[in-house]
Coordinates of C-alpha atoms in Angstrom, one line a residue:
M1 CA 15.8 -3.0 30.7
A2 CA 12.7 -0.8 31.3
E3 CA 9.9 -1.1 28.8
I4 CA 8.9 1.8 26.7
A5 CA 5.2 0.8 26.4
R6 CA 2.7 -1.8 27.5
F7 CA -0.8 -3.0 26.7
D8 CA -2.7 -4.5 29.7
R9 CA -5.8 -6.4 28.7
V10 CA -7.0 -3.7 26.4
T11 CA -10.3 -4.0 24.7
Y12 CA -11.6 -1.1 22.5
T13 CA -14.8 -0.7 20.4
Y14 CA -15.3 2.3 18.1
P15 CA -18.7 4.1 18.4
G16 CA -21.4 2.2 16.7
A17 CA -19.3 -0.7 15.7
P18 CA -20.6 -4.2 16.0
R19 CA -17.6 -5.8 17.6
P20 CA -14.3 -4.6 19.3
A21 CA -11.4 -3.5 17.1
L22 CA -9.1 -4.8 19.8
E23 CA -9.9 -7.5 22.3
D24 CA -7.9 -8.4 25.4
V25 CA -4.6 -7.4 24.0
S26 CA -1.6 -7.6 26.4
L27 CA 2.0 -6.9 25.3
R28 CA 5.2 -5.3 26.2
I29 CA 7.3 -3.0 23.9
D30 CA 11.0 -2.7 24.8
P31 CA 13.4 0.0 23.7
A32 CA 15.0 -0.3 20.3
E33 CA 12.7 -3.0 19.0
V34 CA 11.5 -2.9 15.4
I35 CA 8.0 -4.5 15.5
L36 CA 6.2 -5.4 12.4
V37 CA 2.4 -5.4 12.7
I38 CA 0.5 -7.4 10.2
G39 CA -3.0 -8.8 9.7
G40 CA -6.0 -8.7 7.4
S41 CA -8.1 -5.5 6.6
G42 CA -10.0 -4.5 9.9
S43 CA -7.9 -6.8 12.1
G44 CA -7.0 -3.8 14.4
K45 CA -3.5 -2.8 13.2
S46 CA -4.2 1.0 12.8
T47 CA -6.2 0.9 16.2
L48 CA -3.2 -0.8 18.0
L49 CA -1.0 2.1 16.8
R50 CA -3.5 4.7 17.8
C51 CA -3.8 3.5 21.3
L52 CA -0.1 4.2 21.8
N53 CA -0.5 7.9 21.0
G54 CA -3.8 8.5 22.8
L55 CA -5.9 9.0 19.6
V56 CA -7.8 6.0 20.8
P57 CA -9.9 6.7 22.9
H58 CA -9.4 10.5 23.2
F59 CA -10.1 11.4 19.6
H60 CA -12.1 8.5 18.4
G61 CA -14.4 7.9 21.4
G62 CA -16.0 4.6 21.9
V63 CA -15.6 2.1 24.7
F64 CA -12.1 1.4 26.2
A65 CA -11.1 -1.0 28.8
G66 CA -7.7 -1.9 30.1
R67 CA -4.6 0.3 30.2
V68 CA -2.0 1.4 27.8
T69 CA 1.4 3.1 29.1
V70 CA 4.1 4.8 27.3
D71 CA 7.2 5.8 29.3
E72 CA 5.0 5.1 32.4
Y73 CA 2.5 7.6 31.2
D74 CA -1.1 6.3 31.1
T75 CA -2.4 7.3 27.6
R76 CA -5.9 8.1 29.0
E77 CA -4.6 10.4 31.7
A78 CA -1.4 12.0 30.0
R79 CA -1.6 15.4 28.4
P80 CA -1.3 15.3 24.6
H81 CA 1.7 17.5 24.8
D82 CA 3.5 15.0 27.0
L83 CA 2.6 12.1 24.6
A84 CA 3.6 14.2 21.6
R85 CA 7.1 14.5 22.8
R86 CA 7.4 10.7 23.0
V87 CA 5.3 9.3 20.4
G88 CA 5.2 10.1 16.6
L89 CA 2.5 8.6 14.3
V90 CA 2.6 8.6 10.5
F91 CA -1.0 8.0 9.3
Q92 CA -2.1 5.6 6.6
D93 CA -3.6 8.7 4.8
P94 CA -0.9 11.3 4.8
E95 CA -3.4 13.8 3.2
S96 CA -5.3 13.8 6.6
Q97 CA -2.1 14.6 8.4
S98 CA -1.2 17.8 6.5
V99 CA -2.0 21.2 8.1
M100 CA 0.4 23.8 6.5
T101 CA 0.8 24.8 2.9
T102 CA 4.5 24.1 2.0
V103 CA 6.8 21.3 2.7
E104 CA 9.2 23.2 5.0
R105 CA 6.5 24.7 6.9
E106 CA 4.8 21.3 7.4
I107 CA 7.9 19.8 8.8
A108 CA 8.5 22.7 11.2
F109 CA 4.8 22.8 12.5
G110 CA 5.3 20.0 14.9
L111 CA 8.6 21.4 16.3
E112 CA 7.0 24.7 16.8
N113 CA 4.1 23.2 18.8
L114 CA 6.8 21.4 21.1
G115 CA 8.4 24.8 21.7
V116 CA 11.7 24.0 20.1
E117 CA 13.8 27.2 19.6
S118 CA 13.9 28.6 16.1
R119 CA 17.6 27.9 15.4
A120 CA 17.2 24.3 16.3
I121 CA 14.0 24.0 14.2
T122 CA 15.9 25.2 11.2
R123 CA 18.7 22.5 11.7
L124 CA 16.1 19.7 12.3
V125 CA 14.0 20.7 9.3
E126 CA 17.1 20.5 7.0
E127 CA 18.2 17.1 8.4
A128 CA 14.7 15.8 7.9
L129 CA 14.6 16.9 4.4
I130 CA 18.0 15.5 3.5
S131 CA 17.3 12.0 5.2
L132 CA 14.2 11.5 2.9
G133 CA 15.6 13.2 -0.3
L134 CA 13.1 16.0 0.0
S135 CA 15.4 19.0 -0.2
H136 CA 14.3 19.9 -3.9
L137 CA 10.7 20.1 -2.6
R138 CA 11.4 22.2 0.5
H139 CA 9.3 25.3 -1.0
A140 CA 6.7 23.2 -2.9
T141 CA 3.1 23.5 -1.9
L142 CA 1.5 20.4 -0.5
A143 CA -1.4 20.5 -3.0
T144 CA 1.0 19.9 -5.8
L145 CA 2.6 16.9 -4.5
S146 CA 1.9 13.2 -5.4
G147 CA 0.5 10.8 -2.8
G148 CA 4.0 9.3 -2.3
E149 CA 5.7 12.6 -1.8
L150 CA 3.0 13.5 0.8
Q151 CA 3.8 10.3 2.5
K152 CA 7.6 11.1 2.7
V153 CA 6.7 14.7 4.0
A154 CA 4.5 13.3 6.8
L155 CA 7.4 11.0 7.9
A156 CA 9.9 13.9 7.7
A157 CA 7.7 16.0 9.9
V158 CA 7.4 13.2 12.6
I159 CA 11.1 12.1 12.6
A160 CA 12.1 15.8 13.1
T161 CA 10.5 15.7 16.4
Q162 CA 12.8 12.8 17.4
P163 CA 10.2 10.7 19.2
H164 CA 11.2 7.7 21.5
L165 CA 8.5 5.6 19.8
L166 CA 7.8 5.9 16.1
L167 CA 4.5 4.6 14.8
L168 CA 4.2 3.9 10.9
D169 CA 0.9 3.0 9.5
E170 CA 1.4 1.6 6.0
P171 CA 4.3 4.0 5.3
T172 CA 5.2 2.7 1.7
S173 CA 1.7 2.2 0.5
Q174 CA 2.1 5.0 -2.2
L175 CA 5.8 5.1 -2.6
D176 CA 7.6 3.7 -5.8
P177 CA 10.1 1.0 -5.2
V178 CA 13.1 3.4 -5.0
G179 CA 11.2 5.7 -2.5
S180 CA 10.3 2.7 -0.5
E181 CA 13.8 1.5 -0.2
E182 CA 14.9 5.1 0.8
L183 CA 12.2 5.5 3.4
L184 CA 12.9 2.0 5.0
A185 CA 16.6 2.8 5.0
T186 CA 15.8 6.0 6.9
V187 CA 13.7 3.9 9.4
R188 CA 16.6 1.4 9.9
R189 CA 19.1 4.2 10.5
L190 CA 16.8 5.8 13.2
S191 CA 16.5 2.3 14.8
E192 CA 20.3 1.6 14.6
D193 CA 21.8 5.1 15.2
T194 CA 19.4 6.5 17.8
G195 CA 17.8 3.4 19.4
A196 CA 14.3 4.5 18.5
T197 CA 11.5 2.0 18.9
I198 CA 9.6 1.5 15.8
V199 CA 6.2 -0.1 15.4
L200 CA 5.4 -0.6 11.8
A201 CA 2.0 -1.8 10.3
E202 CA 2.5 -2.9 6.7
H203 CA 1.0 -5.3 4.3
R204 CA 3.9 -5.4 1.8
V205 CA 6.0 -7.7 4.0
E206 CA 8.6 -8.2 1.3
R207 CA 9.8 -4.7 1.9
C208 CA 10.3 -4.9 5.6
L209 CA 10.0 -8.3 7.3
H210 CA 14.0 -8.5 7.2
L211 CA 14.2 -5.4 9.3
A212 CA 11.8 -6.5 12.0
T213 CA 13.2 -7.9 15.4
R214 CA 9.6 -9.1 16.1
V215 CA 6.3 -9.8 14.4
L216 CA 2.7 -9.3 15.7
Y217 CA 0.0 -11.0 13.7
L218 CA -3.5 -9.6 14.5
E219 CA -6.8 -11.5 13.8
A220 CA -10.2 -10.1 14.7
G221 CA -8.6 -7.7 17.1
R222 CA -6.5 -10.2 18.9
V223 CA -2.7 -11.0 18.8
T224 CA -2.6 -14.5 17.7
V225 CA 1.2 -14.6 16.9
D226 CA 4.0 -12.7 18.7
A227 CA 7.3 -14.0 17.5
E228 CA 10.7 -13.4 16.0
P229 CA 10.8 -13.3 12.1
Q230 CA 11.9 -16.9 11.5
E231 CA 9.5 -18.3 14.1
F232 CA 6.6 -16.3 12.4
A233 CA 7.8 -17.6 9.0
R234 CA 7.5 -21.3 10.2
W235 CA 4.0 -20.6 11.5
A236 CA 3.0 -18.9 8.3
I237 CA 3.8 -21.9 6.1
H238 CA 0.7 -23.6 7.2
G239 CA -2.2 -21.8 5.9
H240 CA -1.0 -18.2 5.8
R241 CA 1.7 -18.4 3.1
E242 CA 0.5 -15.1 1.6
L243 CA 1.9 -13.3 4.6
L244 CA 5.6 -14.3 3.6
P245 CA 7.9 -12.6 1.2
P246 CA 7.7 -14.1 -2.3
V247 CA 11.2 -15.7 -2.0
A248 CA 10.1 -17.3 1.3
R249 CA 7.1 -18.7 -0.5
L250 CA 9.3 -19.9 -3.3
F251 CA 11.5 -21.9 -0.9
A252 CA 8.5 -23.0 1.2
Q253 CA 7.4 -25.0 -1.9
R254 CA 10.5 -27.1 -1.4
L255 CA 9.7 -28.2 2.1
N256 CA 9.6 -31.9 2.1
G257 CA 6.3 -32.9 3.8
Q258 CA 5.0 -31.9 7.2
A259 CA 7.9 -33.1 9.2
A260 CA 10.2 -30.6 7.5
A261 CA 7.7 -27.9 7.7
H262 CA 7.5 -28.4 11.5
A263 CA 11.2 -28.8 12.0
T264 CA 12.5 -26.0 14.4
D265 CA 15.6 -25.5 12.3
V266 CA 14.0 -24.6 9.1
R267 CA 15.0 -21.2 7.9
L268 CA 13.3 -19.3 5.0
P269 CA 14.9 -16.4 3.2
M270 CA 13.6 -12.9 3.7
T271 CA 15.5 -11.2 1.2
V272 CA 17.0 -11.8 -2.3
K273 CA 20.4 -12.0 -0.9
D274 CA 19.5 -14.6 1.6
A275 CA 17.6 -16.6 -1.2
R276 CA 20.6 -16.4 -3.5
H277 CA 22.8 -18.0 -0.9
M278 CA 20.3 -20.7 -0.2
L279 CA 19.9 -21.4 -4.0
D280 CA 23.7 -21.8 -4.4
V281 CA 23.8 -24.7 -1.8
I282 CA 20.7 -26.6 -3.2
E283 CA 21.8 -29.8 -4.9
D284 CA 18.8 -32.1 -5.0
R285 CA 16.2 -29.9 -6.9
T286 CA 16.4 -26.6 -8.7
P287 CA 13.6 -24.4 -10.1
H288 CA 12.4 -24.3 -13.7
R289 CA 9.7 -22.1 -15.4
L290 CA 6.3 -23.4 -15.9
P291 CA 4.3 -22.6 -19.1
H292 CA 1.9 -19.7 -19.1
A293 CA -0.6 -18.2 -21.3
T294 CA 0.0 -14.9 -23.1
A295 CA -2.6 -12.1 -23.2
P296 CA -4.6 -11.2 -26.3
T297 CA -3.7 -7.9 -28.0
D298 CA -6.4 -7.6 -30.7
G299 CA -9.4 -6.3 -28.6
E300 CA -11.6 -3.3 -29.6
I301 CA -10.0 0.0 -28.7
V302 CA -11.3 1.6 -25.7
L303 CA -9.1 4.5 -25.3
E304 CA -6.5 6.5 -27.3
T305 CA -4.3 9.3 -26.6
R306 CA -2.5 11.2 -29.4
R307 CA 0.5 13.6 -28.9
L308 CA -0.9 14.3 -25.4
R309 CA 0.7 16.9 -23.3
V310 CA -0.3 17.2 -19.7
G311 CA 0.6 19.3 -16.6
Y312 CA -0.1 22.2 -14.5
D313 CA 2.3 24.7 -16.1
P314 CA 2.2 25.0 -19.8
D315 CA 5.8 26.0 -19.9
V316 CA 6.9 22.8 -18.0
P317 CA 4.7 19.9 -18.9
L318 CA 4.7 16.7 -16.8
L319 CA 4.3 14.7 -19.9
D320 CA 4.6 15.3 -23.7
E321 CA 3.9 13.5 -26.9
V322 CA 2.1 10.6 -25.2
D323 CA 0.6 8.1 -27.5
L324 CA -1.3 5.3 -25.9
T325 CA -3.8 2.8 -26.9
L326 CA -5.9 0.6 -24.5
R327 CA -8.0 -2.2 -25.7
R328 CA -10.9 -4.5 -24.4
G329 CA -9.5 -7.5 -22.6
E330 CA -6.2 -5.9 -21.4
L331 CA -5.2 -5.5 -17.8
V332 CA -2.4 -2.7 -17.9
A333 CA -0.2 -1.6 -15.1
L334 CA 1.0 2.1 -15.1
M335 CA 4.1 2.6 -13.2
G336 CA 6.8 5.0 -12.7
E337 CA 8.6 7.0 -9.8
N338 CA 6.6 9.4 -7.6
G339 CA 5.9 12.5 -9.2
A340 CA 6.1 11.2 -12.9
G341 CA 2.6 12.2 -13.7
K342 CA 0.8 8.9 -13.6
S343 CA -2.3 10.2 -11.7
T344 CA -2.3 13.4 -13.6
L345 CA -2.3 11.5 -16.9
V346 CA -5.3 9.2 -16.0
R347 CA -7.4 12.2 -14.9
H348 CA -7.5 13.2 -18.6
F349 CA -9.1 9.9 -19.5
N350 CA -12.5 10.9 -18.3
G351 CA -12.4 14.6 -18.5
L352 CA -11.4 15.6 -15.0
L353 CA -8.4 17.5 -16.4
Q354 CA -8.0 19.0 -19.8
P355 CA -4.9 18.4 -21.9
L356 CA -2.4 21.2 -22.7
A357 CA -2.3 19.7 -26.2
G358 CA -3.2 16.6 -28.1
T359 CA -6.5 14.6 -27.8
V360 CA -8.0 11.7 -25.7
T361 CA -10.5 9.5 -27.5
L362 CA -12.9 7.3 -25.4
L363 CA -14.9 4.6 -27.2
G364 CA -14.4 6.6 -30.5
R365 CA -15.5 10.0 -29.0
D366 CA -13.2 12.9 -28.1
V367 CA -13.4 13.1 -24.3
A368 CA -13.5 17.0 -24.5
S369 CA -16.9 16.6 -26.2
L370 CA -18.5 14.5 -23.4
S371 CA -20.5 15.5 -20.5
V372 CA -19.4 14.3 -17.0
A373 CA -22.0 11.6 -17.0
E374 CA -21.2 10.3 -20.4
A375 CA -17.4 10.2 -19.6
A376 CA -18.3 8.3 -16.4
R377 CA -20.2 5.8 -18.0
G378 CA -17.3 4.8 -20.3
C379 CA -14.5 5.4 -18.0
A380 CA -14.6 5.1 -14.1
L381 CA -11.6 6.3 -12.0
L382 CA -10.9 5.3 -8.5
G383 CA -8.4 7.9 -7.1
Q384 CA -5.8 7.4 -4.4
N385 CA -8.1 8.6 -1.5
P386 CA -11.1 6.3 -1.1
G387 CA -12.7 8.9 1.3
D388 CA -13.2 11.3 -1.5
Y389 CA -15.9 9.1 -3.0
F390 CA -18.2 8.7 0.1
V391 CA -21.3 10.9 0.1
K392 CA -23.8 8.5 1.9
D393 CA -24.0 7.1 5.4
T394 CA -23.9 3.4 4.7
V395 CA -21.9 1.1 2.2
A396 CA -25.2 -0.1 0.7
E397 CA -26.3 3.5 0.1
E398 CA -23.1 4.4 -1.5
I399 CA -23.5 1.6 -4.1
D400 CA -27.1 2.5 -4.9
H401 CA -26.3 6.1 -5.1
T402 CA -23.7 5.5 -7.9
L403 CA -26.1 3.1 -9.8
N404 CA -29.0 5.7 -9.7
A405 CA -26.6 8.4 -10.9
L406 CA -25.6 6.1 -13.8
G407 CA -29.4 5.5 -14.7
F408 CA -29.4 1.9 -13.4
E409 CA -32.6 1.5 -11.3
G410 CA -35.0 -1.1 -10.2
Q411 CA -34.2 -4.7 -10.9
K412 CA -31.3 -3.9 -13.2
G413 CA -29.6 -1.8 -10.6
S414 CA -30.4 -4.3 -7.9
G415 CA -28.7 -7.1 -9.9
K416 CA -25.5 -5.1 -10.4
A417 CA -25.5 -4.2 -6.7
T418 CA -25.8 -7.9 -5.6
R419 CA -23.0 -8.9 -8.1
I420 CA -20.4 -6.3 -7.0
V421 CA -21.1 -6.9 -3.3
A422 CA -20.4 -10.6 -3.7
E423 CA -17.3 -10.0 -5.9
L424 CA -15.8 -7.6 -3.4
E425 CA -17.0 -9.5 -0.2
L426 CA -18.9 -6.5 1.2
G427 CA -21.9 -8.3 2.5
A428 CA -20.9 -7.9 6.2
L429 CA -20.2 -4.2 5.6
L430 CA -23.5 -3.0 4.0
A431 CA -24.8 -1.3 7.1
R432 CA -21.5 0.3 8.2
D433 CA -20.6 3.9 7.6
P434 CA -17.8 3.7 4.9
R435 CA -15.7 6.4 6.7
E436 CA -15.4 4.3 9.8
L437 CA -13.9 1.3 8.0
S438 CA -10.2 0.3 7.8
G439 CA -8.0 1.6 4.9
G440 CA -8.3 -1.8 3.0
E441 CA -12.1 -1.9 3.6
R442 CA -12.6 1.7 2.3
T443 CA -10.8 0.9 -0.8
R444 CA -12.9 -2.1 -1.6
V445 CA -16.0 -0.1 -1.0
A446 CA -14.9 2.9 -3.2
L447 CA -14.0 0.3 -5.9
A448 CA -17.5 -1.2 -5.6
A449 CA -18.9 2.4 -6.1
V450 CA -17.0 3.1 -9.3
A451 CA -17.1 -0.3 -10.8
C452 CA -20.7 -1.3 -10.2
G453 CA -21.9 0.4 -13.4
E454 CA -19.5 -1.9 -15.4
P455 CA -17.7 0.8 -17.4
A456 CA -15.7 -0.3 -20.6
L457 CA -12.5 1.3 -18.9
L458 CA -11.9 1.1 -15.2
V459 CA -8.9 3.2 -13.9
L460 CA -7.7 2.3 -10.5
D461 CA -5.0 4.6 -8.8
E462 CA -3.2 2.6 -6.1
P463 CA -5.9 0.1 -5.5
T464 CA -3.9 -2.1 -3.2
R465 CA -3.3 0.7 -0.7
G466 CA -4.0 -0.7 2.7
M467 CA -5.3 -3.9 1.2
D468 CA -4.1 -7.2 3.0
P469 CA -2.4 -10.0 0.9
S470 CA -5.4 -12.3 0.8
H471 CA -7.6 -9.6 -0.7
K472 CA -5.0 -8.7 -3.1
V473 CA -5.1 -12.2 -4.5
E474 CA -8.8 -11.9 -4.8
L475 CA -8.7 -8.5 -6.4
A476 CA -6.2 -9.8 -9.1
R477 CA -8.7 -12.8 -9.7
L478 CA -11.6 -10.3 -9.9
L479 CA -9.9 -7.9 -12.3
R480 CA -8.8 -10.8 -14.7
G481 CA -12.4 -11.9 -14.7
W482 CA -13.6 -8.4 -15.6
T483 CA -11.0 -8.1 -18.5
A484 CA -12.0 -11.6 -19.7
S485 CA -15.5 -10.4 -20.1
G486 CA -14.5 -7.5 -22.4
R487 CA -13.6 -4.6 -20.1
C488 CA -10.1 -2.9 -19.9
V489 CA -8.6 -2.3 -16.5
L490 CA -5.7 0.3 -16.0
L491 CA -3.9 0.0 -12.6
V492 CA -1.8 2.9 -11.5
T493 CA 0.4 1.1 -9.0
H494 CA 3.9 1.0 -7.1
D495 CA 3.0 -2.5 -6.0
V496 CA 5.3 -4.5 -8.3
E497 CA 4.4 -7.9 -6.9
F498 CA 0.7 -7.2 -7.5
A499 CA 1.3 -5.8 -11.0
A500 CA 3.4 -8.8 -11.8
R501 CA 0.5 -11.2 -10.8
A502 CA -2.4 -9.2 -12.2
A503 CA -1.3 -7.3 -15.2
T504 CA -0.7 -8.6 -18.8
R505 CA 0.9 -5.3 -20.0
V506 CA 3.1 -2.7 -18.2
L507 CA 3.7 0.9 -19.0
V508 CA 6.4 2.9 -17.3
L509 CA 6.4 6.6 -17.2
G510 CA 9.6 8.8 -16.8
D511 CA 11.6 11.7 -18.2
G512 CA 8.4 13.3 -19.4
G513 CA 7.1 10.4 -21.4
V514 CA 6.6 6.7 -21.8
L515 CA 9.8 4.8 -21.1
A516 CA 8.6 1.2 -21.5
D517 CA 5.4 -0.5 -22.9
G518 CA 5.1 -4.2 -23.4
P519 CA 4.2 -7.5 -21.9
A520 CA 4.6 -7.7 -18.1
D521 CA 7.2 -10.5 -18.2
E522 CA 9.4 -8.4 -20.6
V523 CA 9.0 -4.9 -18.9
L524 CA 9.5 -6.1 -15.4
N525 CA 12.3 -8.6 -16.3
G526 CA 15.7 -7.3 -15.4
S527 CA 14.8 -3.9 -13.9
L528 CA 16.8 -2.6 -11.0
F529 CA 13.8 -1.7 -8.9
F530 CA 10.6 -2.2 -11.0
S531 CA 10.8 -5.9 -10.6
T532 CA 9.8 -8.8 -8.2
Q533 CA 11.8 -10.6 -5.7
V534 CA 11.6 -13.8 -7.6
N535 CA 12.7 -12.1 -10.8
R536 CA 15.6 -10.5 -9.2
L537 CA 16.6 -13.9 -7.8
L538 CA 16.2 -15.8 -11.0
R539 CA 16.4 -13.4 -13.9
H540 CA 19.6 -14.8 -15.2
A541 CA 18.7 -18.4 -15.1
L542 CA 14.9 -18.1 -16.0
P543 CA 14.4 -14.6 -17.8
G544 CA 10.9 -13.3 -17.5
V545 CA 9.8 -15.2 -14.5
L546 CA 8.0 -12.9 -12.1
H547 CA 6.6 -14.9 -9.2
E548 CA 6.6 -18.2 -7.4
D549 CA 3.6 -19.7 -9.1
E550 CA 5.5 -19.7 -12.4
I551 CA 8.1 -21.9 -10.9
G552 CA 8.4 -25.8 -10.6
W553 CA 11.1 -27.6 -8.8
G554 CA 13.3 -30.2 -10.6
G555 CA 15.9 -30.2 -13.3
T556 CA 19.2 -28.3 -13.6
L557 CA 19.6 -24.7 -13.4
Q558 CA 22.1 -23.5 -15.9

């Protein structure tokens, strides 16, 4: 079978970068493969994808050695028009991919550029809208969509062009659990029904490892593992368990010593269905829940909302009659489907938006009465797009700029800068331009910029977007440390696995208000979609268990 793409000894360095983003990469991509590309932030995943559609090096510049071919076209010599007919890329930041004003026009734009006749465009746009559940948004303006909705529009615009090779860079990073399942189901149908080749870069392996026919693991720009999923899982057991789905990590705990771990016939479950079957045949040892601490609920009130009504149309508010109380020492996850009003709600906490009705009180003062600077000292907000926060040319300057704006200068400001750089592992990035960093690195820099002033309330909107598993573990640890020191952290997130590990309390928005509010192990227990893999596996036997670290082995499962 003829290959669809090939890398021959590719080494690429971005302009001004201290080291190559890709180094001596050689691999072959065959038709109908579904390839999952994983690796740490800055490992070269996005660069690998951009080599396949010619953005590297044509758009980004830099130094390129080696050769990339797609359908026998050399990407450095082929016309963009020829590559566009064969390769479709959905960016990590869907905001940067949008060019038109409405959903329907955005999806049609790529087809028009390819010269597709108007009658065919109408049909292909309709099919793309249906496949991703966007029909109700066909006339919506892009500026009114949530980040997750924009992500689905970007994918619809690409699949409408029917590329031979579909490249997806973190396609589920802003989608709620239901939206993620729908998007990945669409990707699976494309592969199975059309034979399209799909290369998917994704950190949330629990969502897509079972779909892959092959896994590439990148480390410092090199492909260090190229294997089918089970072979990759056996490799990951030793020192890289964070790369496995939670149910696979749970069963990896049962492996009896190094000999079993090295056995070539060891199989780990990739889905809850696989794990349920394996659990049914276990006779020697079964899981039980370990004791865990509960979160305090008596801290000083940091923020209150009373009868809050928010939205952009006074006649049809997004949320109404919202009463919330956030306290020092709490780490709260705010969840809900895309478009439920999560990001809109939190923008009222520091005065970025004004309520249609009701009040927001921050540290005992009405937010409406505070200046921008006063509100920022009490409540810092990290939005979904880290690039919006960068105004300086280096990471170090970004942090210093924020501290100066908040009035922290001299030795006091220097101490805060040193602390946040260490906490977020930014030492190696201080001299870099934040705009040229990977998605996960940009998120960490933006977090440093908003958190360095140590506000009483820190609101993080999709903070794990583009973040690799090891940095998620460190972020959860860091946030727990911040709340233990008396701050309050609110996470707006669709990352259920991260919320289950980090949050002590979960709020779920829906139907114009608060659907659920309580301890994480109560709210996330038993949900159809807003629950973890381990909870879906063990909820009937061990109610409230959320992740594998809460599990011991032994005893009898009733």
